[in-house]
Coordinates of C-alpha atoms in Angstrom, one line a residue:
X31 CA 123.0 79.7 94.3
X32 CA 119.6 79.7 96.0
X33 CA 118.0 76.2 96.1
X34 CA 114.5 75.4 97.3
X35 CA 113.7 71.9 98.5
X36 CA 110.3 70.2 98.4
X37 CA 109.2 67.2 100.5
X38 CA 105.4 67.9 100.7
X39 CA 104.9 65.3 97.9
X40 CA 107.8 63.6 96.0
X41 CA 111.2 64.8 97.1
X42 CA 112.4 67.6 94.7
X43 CA 114.7 70.6 94.4
X44 CA 114.5 73.8 92.4
X45 CA 117.0 76.4 91.4
X46 CA 116.6 80.2 92.0
X47 CA 114.6 80.5 88.7
X48 CA 112.2 77.8 89.8
X49 CA 113.5 75.2 87.4
X50 CA 113.7 71.6 88.7
X51 CA 117.1 70.2 89.6
X52 CA 117.6 66.7 88.3
X53 CA 118.2 64.1 91.0
X54 CA 119.6 61.0 89.2
X55 CA 117.9 58.2 91.0
X56 CA 116.0 56.9 94.0
X57 CA 119.2 56.5 96.1
X58 CA 120.2 60.1 95.5
X59 CA 116.7 61.3 96.5
X60 CA 116.8 59.0 99.5
X61 CA 120.1 60.6 100.7
X62 CA 118.7 64.1 100.2
X63 CA 115.4 63.2 102.0
X64 CA 117.3 61.6 104.9
X65 CA 119.4 64.8 105.3
X66 CA 116.3 67.0 105.1
X67 CA 114.7 64.9 107.9
X68 CA 117.7 65.6 110.1
X69 CA 116.9 69.3 110.0
X70 CA 120.6 70.5 109.7
X71 CA 122.1 67.9 112.0
X72 CA 125.0 65.7 110.9
X73 CA 124.0 62.2 109.7
X74 CA 126.9 59.8 110.0
X75 CA 127.8 57.9 106.8
X76 CA 127.3 54.6 108.6
X77 CA 123.7 55.7 109.5
X78 CA 123.0 56.6 105.9
X79 CA 124.2 53.1 104.9
X80 CA 121.8 51.5 107.4
X81 CA 118.9 53.6 106.3
X82 CA 119.5 53.1 102.5
X83 CA 119.9 49.3 102.5
X84 CA 118.4 46.5 104.5
X85 CA 121.4 44.4 103.6
X86 CA 124.2 46.8 102.8
X87 CA 126.5 45.6 99.9
X88 CA 130.3 45.8 100.0
X89 CA 131.4 49.3 99.3
X90 CA 128.2 50.9 100.6
X91 CA 130.1 53.7 102.3
X92 CA 131.9 54.5 99.1
X93 CA 128.5 54.4 97.3
X94 CA 127.1 57.0 99.8
X95 CA 130.1 59.2 99.1
X96 CA 129.4 58.9 95.4
X97 CA 125.7 59.8 95.9
X98 CA 126.7 62.8 98.0
X99 CA 129.2 64.0 95.4
X100 CA 126.5 63.8 92.7
X101 CA 124.1 65.7 94.8
X102 CA 126.6 68.4 95.4
X103 CA 127.2 68.8 91.7
X104 CA 123.4 69.1 91.1
X105 CA 122.8 71.5 93.9
X106 CA 125.8 73.8 93.4
X107 CA 126.8 73.4 89.7
X108 CA 128.8 76.7 89.7
X109 CA 130.9 75.8 92.7
X110 CA 134.6 75.9 91.6
X111 CA 136.6 72.6 91.9
X112 CA 137.9 71.9 95.4
X113 CA 135.9 74.9 96.8
X114 CA 134.1 73.9 100.0
X115 CA 130.4 73.0 99.6
X116 CA 127.9 75.5 101.1
X117 CA 124.7 73.4 101.1
X118 CA 125.6 69.8 101.5
X119 CA 128.6 69.9 103.9
X120 CA 130.9 67.2 105.3
X121 CA 131.3 67.3 109.1
X122 CA 133.2 64.7 111.1
X123 CA 132.0 61.2 110.2
X124 CA 129.0 62.3 108.1
X125 CA 127.0 64.9 106.2
X126 CA 124.5 67.8 106.9
X127 CA 122.3 69.8 104.7
X128 CA 122.6 73.5 105.7
X129 CA 119.4 75.2 104.6
X130 CA 116.0 76.3 105.8
X131 CA 114.6 76.6 102.3
X132 CA 112.4 73.5 102.6
X133 CA 108.6 73.7 101.9
X134 CA 107.9 71.6 105.0
X135 CA 109.6 74.1 107.3
X136 CA 108.0 77.0 105.6
X137 CA 104.6 75.3 106.1
X138 CA 105.4 74.7 109.8
X139 CA 106.3 78.4 110.3
X140 CA 103.1 79.5 108.4
X141 CA 100.9 77.3 110.7
X142 CA 102.6 78.6 113.8
X143 CA 102.4 82.3 112.6
X144 CA 98.7 81.9 111.7
X145 CA 97.9 81.2 115.3
X146 CA 99.1 84.7 116.3
X147 CA 97.5 86.7 113.4
X148 CA 94.1 88.3 113.0
X149 CA 91.6 86.1 111.2
X150 CA 91.9 87.7 107.7
X151 CA 95.7 87.5 107.7
X152 CA 95.6 84.0 109.2
X153 CA 93.3 82.8 106.5
X154 CA 95.4 84.4 103.7
X155 CA 98.5 82.7 105.0
X156 CA 97.0 79.3 105.5
X157 CA 95.3 79.5 102.1
X158 CA 98.7 80.1 100.5
X159 CA 100.4 77.4 102.6
X160 CA 97.8 74.8 101.5
X161 CA 99.0 75.2 97.9
X162 CA 102.5 74.1 98.8
X163 CA 101.4 70.5 99.2
X164 CA 101.9 68.3 96.1
X165 CA 101.0 65.0 97.8
X166 CA 101.7 63.1 101.1
X167 CA 105.0 64.2 102.7
X168 CA 108.1 62.2 101.6
X169 CA 105.6 60.3 99.3
X170 CA 108.1 57.8 97.8
X171 CA 109.6 56.9 101.2
X172 CA 106.4 56.0 102.9
X173 CA 107.6 52.7 104.1
X174 CA 111.0 53.9 105.5
X175 CA 111.4 53.9 109.2
X176 CA 113.7 56.9 109.2
X177 CA 111.0 59.3 107.9
X178 CA 107.9 57.7 109.5
X179 CA 107.7 60.1 112.5
X180 CA 108.4 63.1 110.3
X181 CA 105.6 62.0 107.9
X182 CA 103.2 61.6 110.7
X183 CA 104.1 65.0 112.2
X184 CA 103.6 66.8 108.9
X185 CA 100.4 65.0 108.2
X186 CA 99.0 66.1 111.6
X187 CA 100.2 69.6 111.0
X188 CA 98.4 69.7 107.7
X189 CA 95.1 68.5 109.3
X190 CA 95.5 71.2 112.0
X191 CA 96.1 73.8 109.2
X192 CA 92.8 72.8 107.5
X193 CA 91.0 73.3 110.8
X194 CA 92.7 76.6 111.6
X195 CA 91.8 77.9 108.2
X196 CA 88.1 76.9 108.9
X197 CA 88.3 78.7 112.2
X198 CA 89.6 81.8 110.5
X199 CA 86.7 81.7 108.0
X200 CA 84.2 81.4 110.9
X201 CA 85.8 84.3 112.7
X202 CA 85.4 86.4 109.5
X203 CA 81.7 85.6 109.3
X204 CA 82.2 83.3 106.2
X205 CA 80.8 80.2 107.6
X206 CA 79.2 79.0 104.4
X207 CA 82.6 78.9 102.7
X208 CA 84.0 76.7 105.4
X209 CA 81.3 74.0 105.1
X210 CA 82.5 72.1 101.9
X211 CA 86.1 71.7 103.0
X212 CA 85.1 70.7 106.6
X213 CA 82.6 68.2 105.2
X214 CA 85.3 66.5 103.1
X215 CA 87.8 66.8 106.0
X216 CA 85.5 64.9 108.5
X217 CA 84.7 62.2 105.8
X218 CA 88.4 61.5 105.3
X219 CA 89.4 61.9 109.0
X220 CA 86.3 60.9 111.1
X221 CA 88.3 60.6 114.3
X222 CA 89.0 64.4 114.5
X223 CA 86.5 65.7 117.0
X224 CA 87.6 69.3 116.4
X225 CA 86.7 69.0 112.7
X226 CA 83.2 67.7 113.6
X227 CA 82.8 70.6 116.0
X228 CA 83.8 73.2 113.4
X229 CA 81.5 71.7 110.7
X230 CA 78.5 71.7 113.1
X231 CA 79.2 75.2 114.1
X232 CA 79.6 76.4 110.5
X233 CA 76.3 74.8 109.6
X234 CA 74.6 76.4 112.6
X235 CA 75.9 79.9 111.6
X236 CA 74.5 79.5 108.1
X237 CA 71.1 78.9 109.6
X238 CA 71.1 75.1 109.2
X239 CA 70.4 74.0 112.7
X240 CA 68.9 70.7 111.8
X241 CA 72.0 69.8 109.6
X242 CA 74.3 70.9 112.4
X243 CA 72.6 68.5 114.9
X244 CA 72.6 65.7 112.3
X245 CA 76.4 66.2 111.9
X246 CA 76.8 65.8 115.7
X247 CA 74.7 62.7 115.7
X248 CA 76.8 61.3 112.9
X249 CA 80.0 62.1 114.7
X250 CA 78.7 60.3 117.8
X251 CA 77.9 57.2 115.8
X252 CA 81.2 57.1 114.0
X253 CA 83.3 57.6 117.1
X254 CA 81.4 54.9 118.9
X255 CA 81.6 52.4 116.0
X256 CA 85.2 53.0 114.9
X257 CA 86.9 54.0 118.1
X258 CA 84.6 52.7 120.8
X259 CA 84.5 56.1 122.5
X260 CA 81.9 58.7 123.3
X261 CA 82.1 62.3 122.0
X262 CA 84.3 64.6 124.1
X263 CA 83.1 67.5 126.2
X264 CA 83.4 70.0 123.3
X265 CA 81.0 68.1 121.0
X266 CA 78.5 67.4 123.8
X267 CA 78.5 71.0 124.9
X268 CA 78.1 72.2 121.3
X269 CA 75.0 70.0 120.9
X270 CA 73.5 71.4 124.1
X271 CA 74.2 75.0 123.0
X272 CA 72.8 74.6 119.5
X273 CA 69.5 73.2 121.0
X274 CA 69.4 76.2 123.4
X275 CA 70.5 78.8 120.7
X276 CA 73.3 79.9 123.1
X277 CA 74.3 83.5 122.3
X278 CA 78.1 82.7 122.3
X279 CA 77.7 80.3 119.4
X280 CA 77.8 83.2 117.0
X281 CA 80.0 86.3 117.6
X282 CA 77.5 88.2 115.5
X283 CA 74.7 87.2 117.8
X284 CA 71.1 87.7 116.9
X285 CA 72.1 89.9 113.9
X286 CA 74.1 87.1 112.3
X287 CA 71.3 84.6 112.8
X288 CA 68.7 87.0 111.4
X289 CA 70.9 87.5 108.3
X290 CA 71.4 83.8 107.7
X291 CA 67.8 82.9 108.2
X292 CA 66.5 85.8 106.1
X293 CA 68.9 85.0 103.3
X294 CA 67.7 81.4 103.4
X295 CA 64.1 82.4 103.3
X296 CA 64.7 84.8 100.5
X297 CA 66.5 82.2 98.5
X298 CA 63.7 79.7 98.9
X299 CA 60.8 82.0 98.3
X300 CA 61.9 84.5 95.5
X301 CA 62.1 82.7 92.2
X302 CA 65.6 82.3 90.8
X303 CA 64.7 84.3 87.6
X304 CA 62.8 87.0 89.4
X305 CA 63.8 90.6 88.4
X306 CA 63.7 91.6 92.1
X307 CA 66.8 89.4 92.6
X308 CA 68.9 91.7 90.3
X309 CA 67.9 94.8 92.2
X310 CA 68.5 93.1 95.6
X311 CA 71.9 91.8 94.3
X312 CA 73.0 95.4 93.3
X313 CA 72.0 96.7 96.7
X314 CA 74.2 94.0 98.4
X315 CA 77.0 94.9 96.0
X316 CA 76.7 98.5 97.0
X317 CA 77.2 97.6 100.7
X318 CA 79.9 95.1 99.9
X319 CA 82.0 97.7 98.1
X320 CA 82.7 99.7 101.2
X321 CA 83.7 96.7 103.4
X322 CA 87.3 96.4 102.2
X323 CA 89.6 95.2 99.4
X324 CA 88.0 91.8 98.8
X325 CA 84.5 93.2 99.0
X326 CA 85.3 96.0 96.6
X327 CA 86.9 93.7 94.1
X328 CA 83.9 91.3 94.2
X329 CA 81.4 94.1 93.9
X330 CA 83.2 95.5 90.9
X331 CA 83.4 92.1 89.3
X332 CA 79.7 91.2 89.8
X333 CA 78.3 94.6 89.0
X334 CA 78.8 94.4 85.3
X335 CA 77.2 90.9 85.2
X336 CA 74.1 92.3 86.9
X337 CA 73.9 95.1 84.3
X338 CA 74.2 92.7 81.5
X339 CA 71.6 90.4 83.0
X340 CA 69.2 93.4 83.3
X341 CA 69.8 94.4 79.6
X342 CA 69.0 90.8 78.5
X343 CA 65.5 91.2 80.0
X344 CA 64.9 94.2 77.6
X345 CA 63.4 96.3 80.3
X346 CA 65.0 99.8 80.2
X347 CA 63.5 100.9 83.6
X348 CA 64.9 97.8 85.3
X349 CA 68.2 98.4 83.6
X350 CA 68.3 102.0 84.8
X351 CA 67.6 100.9 88.3
X352 CA 70.3 98.2 88.2
X353 CA 72.8 100.6 86.7
X354 CA 71.9 103.5 88.9
X355 CA 71.5 101.7 92.2
X356 CA 75.3 101.3 92.6
X357 CA 75.7 104.8 94.1
X358 CA 78.9 103.9 96.0
X359 CA 80.7 107.1 97.1
X360 CA 83.9 107.6 95.1
X361 CA 86.8 109.8 96.3
X362 CA 89.5 109.0 93.7
X363 CA 89.3 110.6 90.3
X364 CA 91.0 107.8 88.4
X365 CA 89.0 104.7 87.5
X366 CA 90.0 101.3 89.0
X367 CA 88.8 99.5 85.9
X368 CA 88.7 101.8 82.8
X369 CA 87.5 99.0 80.5
X370 CA 84.5 98.2 82.7
X371 CA 83.8 101.9 83.3
X372 CA 83.5 102.4 79.5
X373 CA 81.1 99.4 79.3
X374 CA 78.9 100.9 82.1
X375 CA 78.8 104.3 80.4
X376 CA 77.8 102.6 77.1
X377 CA 75.0 100.7 78.9
X378 CA 73.8 103.9 80.6
X379 CA 73.8 105.7 77.3
X380 CA 71.9 102.9 75.5
X381 CA 69.3 103.0 78.3
X382 CA 68.7 106.7 78.5
X383 CA 66.8 107.3 75.3
X384 CA 64.6 104.2 76.0
X385 CA 63.3 105.6 79.3
X386 CA 59.6 106.7 79.3
X387 CA 58.6 110.2 80.0
X388 CA 58.5 111.0 83.7
X389 CA 61.2 108.5 84.7
X390 CA 63.3 111.5 86.0
X391 CA 64.9 109.8 89.0
X392 CA 66.1 106.8 86.9
X393 CA 67.3 109.3 84.3
X394 CA 69.3 111.3 86.9
X395 CA 70.9 108.1 88.2
X396 CA 72.0 107.1 84.7
X397 CA 73.5 110.5 84.2
X398 CA 75.2 110.5 87.6
X399 CA 76.6 107.0 86.7
X400 CA 78.0 108.4 83.4
X401 CA 79.6 111.3 85.3
X402 CA 81.1 108.9 87.8
X403 CA 82.4 106.4 85.3
X404 CA 83.8 109.1 82.9
X405 CA 86.2 110.4 85.6
X406 CA 89.5 111.5 84.2
X407 CA 88.2 111.9 80.6
X408 CA 88.9 115.2 78.8
X409 CA 85.6 115.3 76.9
X410 CA 82.4 117.2 77.8
X411 CA 80.3 114.0 78.2
X412 CA 81.1 113.6 81.9
X413 CA 80.7 117.3 83.0
X414 CA 77.5 117.6 81.0
X415 CA 76.0 114.5 82.6
X416 CA 77.0 115.7 86.0
X417 CA 75.3 119.0 85.5
X418 CA 72.1 117.4 84.2
X419 CA 72.0 114.8 87.0
X420 CA 72.4 117.6 89.6
X421 CA 69.7 119.7 88.1
X422 CA 67.2 116.8 88.1
X423 CA 68.1 115.8 91.7
X424 CA 67.6 119.3 93.0
X425 CA 64.2 119.6 91.3
X426 CA 63.1 116.2 92.7
X427 CA 64.4 117.1 96.2
X428 CA 65.8 113.6 96.6
X429 CA 68.6 113.7 99.1
X430 CA 70.4 110.4 98.2
X431 CA 70.0 111.1 94.5
X432 CA 71.5 114.6 95.0
X433 CA 74.4 113.2 97.0
X434 CA 75.1 110.8 94.1
X435 CA 74.9 113.6 91.6
X436 CA 77.2 115.8 93.7
X437 CA 79.7 112.9 93.8
X438 CA 79.6 112.9 90.0
X439 CA 80.1 116.7 90.0
X440 CA 83.1 116.3 92.3
X441 CA 84.7 113.7 90.0
X442 CA 84.3 116.0 87.1
X443 CA 85.8 119.0 88.9
X444 CA 89.4 118.7 87.7
X445 CA 89.0 120.2 84.2
X446 CA 91.8 122.7 85.0
X447 CA 94.2 123.6 87.8
X448 CA 93.1 125.7 90.8
X449 CA 89.6 124.2 91.4
X450 CA 90.2 123.2 95.0
X451 CA 87.8 125.9 96.3
X452 CA 85.1 124.5 94.1
X453 CA 85.6 121.0 95.4
X454 CA 85.7 122.3 98.9
X455 CA 82.2 123.8 98.3
X456 CA 80.9 120.4 96.9
X457 CA 82.3 118.6 100.0
X458 CA 80.6 121.1 102.3
X459 CA 77.2 120.6 100.7
X460 CA 77.6 116.8 100.7
X461 CA 78.4 116.9 104.4
X462 CA 75.4 119.1 105.3
X463 CA 73.0 117.1 103.1
X464 CA 74.1 113.7 104.3
X465 CA 74.2 114.6 108.0
X466 CA 70.6 115.8 107.7
X467 CA 69.4 112.6 106.1
X468 CA 71.6 110.0 107.7
X469 CA 73.7 109.1 104.7
X470 CA 76.8 108.0 106.5
X471 CA 79.0 106.9 103.6
X472 CA 78.4 110.3 101.9
X473 CA 79.2 112.1 105.1
X474 CA 82.6 110.3 105.0
X475 CA 82.9 111.3 101.3
X476 CA 82.2 114.9 102.0
X477 CA 84.9 115.1 104.8
X478 CA 87.5 113.4 102.5
X479 CA 86.7 115.9 99.7
X480 CA 87.2 118.8 102.1
X481 CA 90.4 117.1 103.5
X482 CA 91.8 117.1 100.0
X483 CA 90.7 120.7 99.2
X484 CA 92.0 122.2 102.5
X485 CA 95.3 120.4 101.9
X486 CA 95.6 121.9 98.5
X487 CA 94.9 125.3 100.1
X488 CA 97.5 124.7 102.8
X489 CA 94.9 124.8 105.5
X490 CA 96.2 121.9 107.6
X491 CA 94.3 122.6 110.8
X492 CA 91.0 122.4 108.9
X493 CA 92.2 119.3 107.0
X494 CA 93.0 117.7 110.3
X495 CA 89.5 118.3 111.5
X496 CA 88.1 116.5 108.5
X497 CA 90.6 113.6 108.8
X498 CA 89.6 113.1 112.5
X499 CA 85.9 113.1 111.5
X500 CA 86.5 110.5 108.8
X501 CA 88.4 108.3 111.3
X502 CA 85.6 108.5 113.9
X503 CA 82.9 107.6 111.3
X504 CA 85.0 104.8 109.8
X505 CA 85.5 103.2 113.2
X506 CA 81.8 103.6 114.2
X507 CA 80.4 102.3 110.9
X508 CA 83.1 99.7 109.9
X509 CA 84.4 101.5 106.8
X510 CA 88.0 100.3 106.6
X511 CA 88.9 101.9 103.2
X512 CA 88.4 105.4 104.6
X513 CA 91.4 104.9 106.8
X514 CA 93.7 104.3 103.8
X515 CA 93.1 108.0 102.8
X516 CA 93.5 109.5 106.3
X517 CA 96.7 107.5 106.8
X518 CA 98.1 108.9 103.5
X519 CA 97.0 112.4 104.5
X520 CA 99.0 112.2 107.7
X521 CA 102.1 111.3 105.7
X522 CA 101.4 114.3 103.5
X523 CA 100.8 116.5 106.5
X524 CA 104.2 115.6 107.9
X525 CA 105.8 116.4 104.6
X526 CA 104.0 119.8 104.3
X527 CA 105.0 120.7 107.9
X528 CA 108.7 120.5 107.0
X529 CA 109.6 117.2 108.5
X530 CA 113.1 115.8 107.8
X531 CA 113.4 113.8 104.6
X532 CA 113.9 110.4 106.4
X533 CA 110.9 111.0 108.6
X534 CA 108.6 111.9 105.7
X535 CA 109.9 109.1 103.6
X536 CA 109.2 106.5 106.3
X537 CA 105.6 107.9 106.7
X538 CA 105.0 107.6 102.9
X539 CA 106.3 104.1 102.9
X540 CA 104.1 103.1 105.8
X541 CA 101.1 104.6 104.0
X542 CA 102.0 102.7 100.8
X543 CA 102.0 99.5 102.7
X544 CA 98.4 100.0 103.6
X545 CA 97.4 100.0 99.9
X546 CA 98.0 96.2 99.6
X547 CA 94.8 94.4 99.2
X548 CA 92.6 97.5 99.1
X549 CA 91.1 96.5 95.8
X550 CA 91.8 100.0 94.4
X551 CA 94.3 99.6 91.5
X552 CA 93.4 103.0 90.1
X553 CA 94.8 104.5 93.3
X554 CA 97.5 102.0 94.2
X555 CA 99.4 101.5 90.9
X556 CA 102.3 103.9 90.6
X557 CA 101.4 106.0 93.7
X558 CA 104.2 104.9 96.1
X559 CA 107.1 105.8 93.7
X560 CA 105.3 109.0 92.7
X561 CA 105.0 110.1 96.3
X562 CA 108.7 109.5 96.9
X563 CA 109.7 111.2 93.7
X564 CA 107.8 114.3 94.8
X565 CA 109.4 114.2 98.2
X566 CA 112.9 113.8 96.6
X567 CA 112.4 116.8 94.3
X568 CA 111.2 118.9 97.2
X569 CA 114.4 118.1 99.1
X570 CA 116.7 118.9 96.1
X571 CA 117.4 115.3 95.3
X572 CA 117.4 113.6 91.9
X573 CA 114.7 111.2 90.8
X574 CA 115.1 107.6 91.7
X575 CA 116.7 105.5 89.0
X576 CA 115.7 102.0 90.0
X577 CA 114.5 100.3 86.9
X578 CA 112.2 98.0 88.8
X579 CA 109.9 100.8 90.0
X580 CA 106.4 100.6 88.7
X581 CA 105.3 104.1 87.8
X582 CA 102.0 102.9 86.5
X583 CA 100.0 105.7 84.8
X584 CA 102.5 108.3 85.9
X585 CA 105.3 107.0 83.8
X586 CA 105.2 109.7 81.1
X587 CA 105.6 112.5 83.6
X588 CA 108.3 110.7 85.7
X589 CA 110.3 109.5 82.8
X590 CA 112.1 112.8 81.8
X591 CA 113.3 113.2 85.4
X592 CA 114.4 109.6 85.7
X593 CA 116.4 109.9 82.5
X594 CA 117.9 113.2 83.6
X595 CA 119.0 111.5 86.9
X596 CA 120.7 108.8 84.9
X597 CA 122.7 111.4 83.0
X598 CA 120.8 111.0 79.7
X599 CA 119.9 114.6 79.1
X600 CA 119.2 114.1 75.4
X601 CA 116.8 111.2 76.0
X602 CA 115.2 113.2 78.8
X603 CA 114.6 116.2 76.5
X604 CA 113.0 113.9 73.9
X605 CA 110.8 112.3 76.6
X606 CA 109.8 115.7 77.9
X607 CA 108.6 116.7 74.4
X608 CA 106.5 113.5 74.2
X609 CA 104.9 114.1 77.6
X610 CA 101.1 114.3 77.2
X611 CA 98.9 116.8 78.9
X612 CA 97.8 115.4 82.3
X613 CA 94.4 113.7 82.6
X614 CA 91.7 115.6 84.4
X615 CA 92.1 114.2 87.9
X616 CA 93.3 115.1 91.4
X617 CA 96.9 114.9 90.4
X618 CA 96.6 117.3 87.4
X619 CA 98.6 120.0 89.2
X620 CA 101.3 117.5 90.3
X621 CA 101.8 116.3 86.8
X622 CA 102.1 119.9 85.5
X623 CA 104.6 120.6 88.3
X624 CA 106.7 117.6 87.3
X625 CA 106.7 118.8 83.7
X626 CA 107.7 122.3 84.8
X627 CA 110.5 120.9 86.9
X628 CA 111.9 118.9 84.1
X629 CA 111.5 121.7 81.6
X630 CA 113.4 124.2 83.8
X631 CA 116.2 121.6 84.4
X632 CA 116.5 120.9 80.7
X633 CA 116.2 124.5 79.6
X634 CA 113.0 123.9 77.5
X635 CA 111.4 127.4 77.7
X636 CA 108.5 126.6 75.5
X637 CA 107.3 123.7 77.7
X638 CA 108.1 125.5 80.9
X639 CA 105.9 128.4 79.8
X640 CA 103.1 126.0 78.9
X641 CA 103.3 124.3 82.3
X642 CA 103.4 127.7 84.1
X643 CA 100.3 128.8 82.2
X644 CA 98.5 125.7 83.1
X645 CA 99.4 126.1 86.8
X646 CA 98.7 129.8 87.0
X647 CA 95.1 129.4 88.2
X648 CA 96.4 127.4 91.2
X649 CA 98.9 130.0 92.3
X650 CA 97.8 129.9 95.9
X651 CA 97.6 126.1 96.1
X652 CA 100.1 123.3 96.9
X653 CA 100.8 121.2 93.8
X654 CA 99.4 117.7 94.2
X655 CA 98.1 118.2 97.7
X656 CA 94.6 118.3 96.4
X657 CA 94.9 114.6 96.2
X658 CA 95.3 114.4 100.0
X659 CA 98.3 112.1 99.2
X660 CA 101.4 113.9 98.1
X661 CA 102.8 117.3 97.2
X662 CA 105.5 119.0 95.1
X663 CA 105.3 122.1 97.3
X664 CA 103.6 125.5 96.6
X665 CA 102.6 126.1 93.0
X666 CA 103.9 129.6 93.3
X667 CA 107.5 128.3 93.3
X668 CA 107.0 126.8 89.9
X669 CA 105.5 130.0 88.6
X670 CA 108.6 131.9 89.7
X671 CA 111.1 129.6 88.0
X672 CA 112.7 130.5 84.7

């Protein structure tokens, strides 16, 4: 039985399902707390008696044995009679608690680990660790001598964790977020010079030099009045550096100061209700979306709010600019948020007929948005919008608008199998256009599109060239999400090159680990098990049967093969009959190949023929490789099977 113990607050215990374990009374909790403090060492019964009672009564040792027996029953209720205890054990003259499952120890490990991690990982770990505290450590035993030093140690560790979390935020360039907690921290613990230093530094990095200097003056006064000491070298040096605008105060240097000062001036001079704020906000969201998982999620969350705010102002041209300004390059043909995509399409379609004559650029941006947000749909709305946006953009000779429209055309280029050559052409035009006009993110998009297309066509040397170009651009221009796709491509390349199963599986698992925190659920959900399913089928293995696997949107196509692997042929045949046609996305050929595989295995000739007909236009391609992520092998093999 797995038991978790909590001492960061009232002493408590929980079972494996997270349910609290009843501890009968304060003496029982005191025994447990005393054993936890000992950190696995034996505590003699006589010592427990001394710690539990100032004036031990007659029979105190027998009472301790009773408390221990009751604790054992609570902690290991399923232990057979006379079986040795596993958690609370008897050794020699006393008792020991054999466990590391204590929140305080977990917290201690987290703080130590955070010191060795990159800032983002350190912040995430410390943010989680801070939530483990439910109050002062060993709260109900505050006056007990036996836990005083441990309480002090944990309290100091918690204060250090608060400051390390702030340091991580500062390293991440998120100084403004660190200010409120540091302000409260210095108020509650005014003797901590490092906290004052961090608060002043955070204020300086947000463009608040005067406030930073005031904090240092306040620290000097408090330290002198309460402790009778002058500020240490660190605080004195910081004050001097702030007055001199020392370059090393801000790792971002002049650029960071310009950003903070410009943002402050903008905030103070542009009225809060000004329409320009909406357009400026969307421009920021567009840049934020390519910075990584948290940025992409935030951009997606706030984008719809900006559109709704624009619609409330009843200005169709403003709405068109706000909707269409979010021209973030998109490589994946499945939406991360289908519900929001539908709302954006609806807003664009409401705005289009209200635009005045001559607003062609705004019209093209709305049409491109419809094409982008209709990705994966089977209707004609998306392809029609993509064609019209491209026509207008070419007529206006607007490079960025044309790149946006071509992105929409790419996302609408999966209407049937075998369209990798068409996508390759779109990618080539985007690269040429964006390189001429300095559109870096679109240059990356073009190379990723060609990487996918050349993979589908089995041209790995050319796909390698595009992957290398993406990596160079991503490193130079700080575009971390691009590396997710090139890492997956290299796992796919290993697979397509005939690597042994174990080697290819390890590469796919490593690529899957990089999806965590990307903010791309449309890509992430279901992809890891799908990639391994395709790999298993290519090596003649059955589908995985683990019921815990999350197949995400690919469940209907995986299900017949999973049921077949479980020996449920009748259920598999029924599931195959219920399998829908694949959506129009980059995995269309892969889904048809899975259907063909299941149909041949189950002897369903009708569905097998339907799958072969759908795959026939892609006879020279590799099934699924057009995604740049996975493959079921050459399509030709599925056309030959009967």
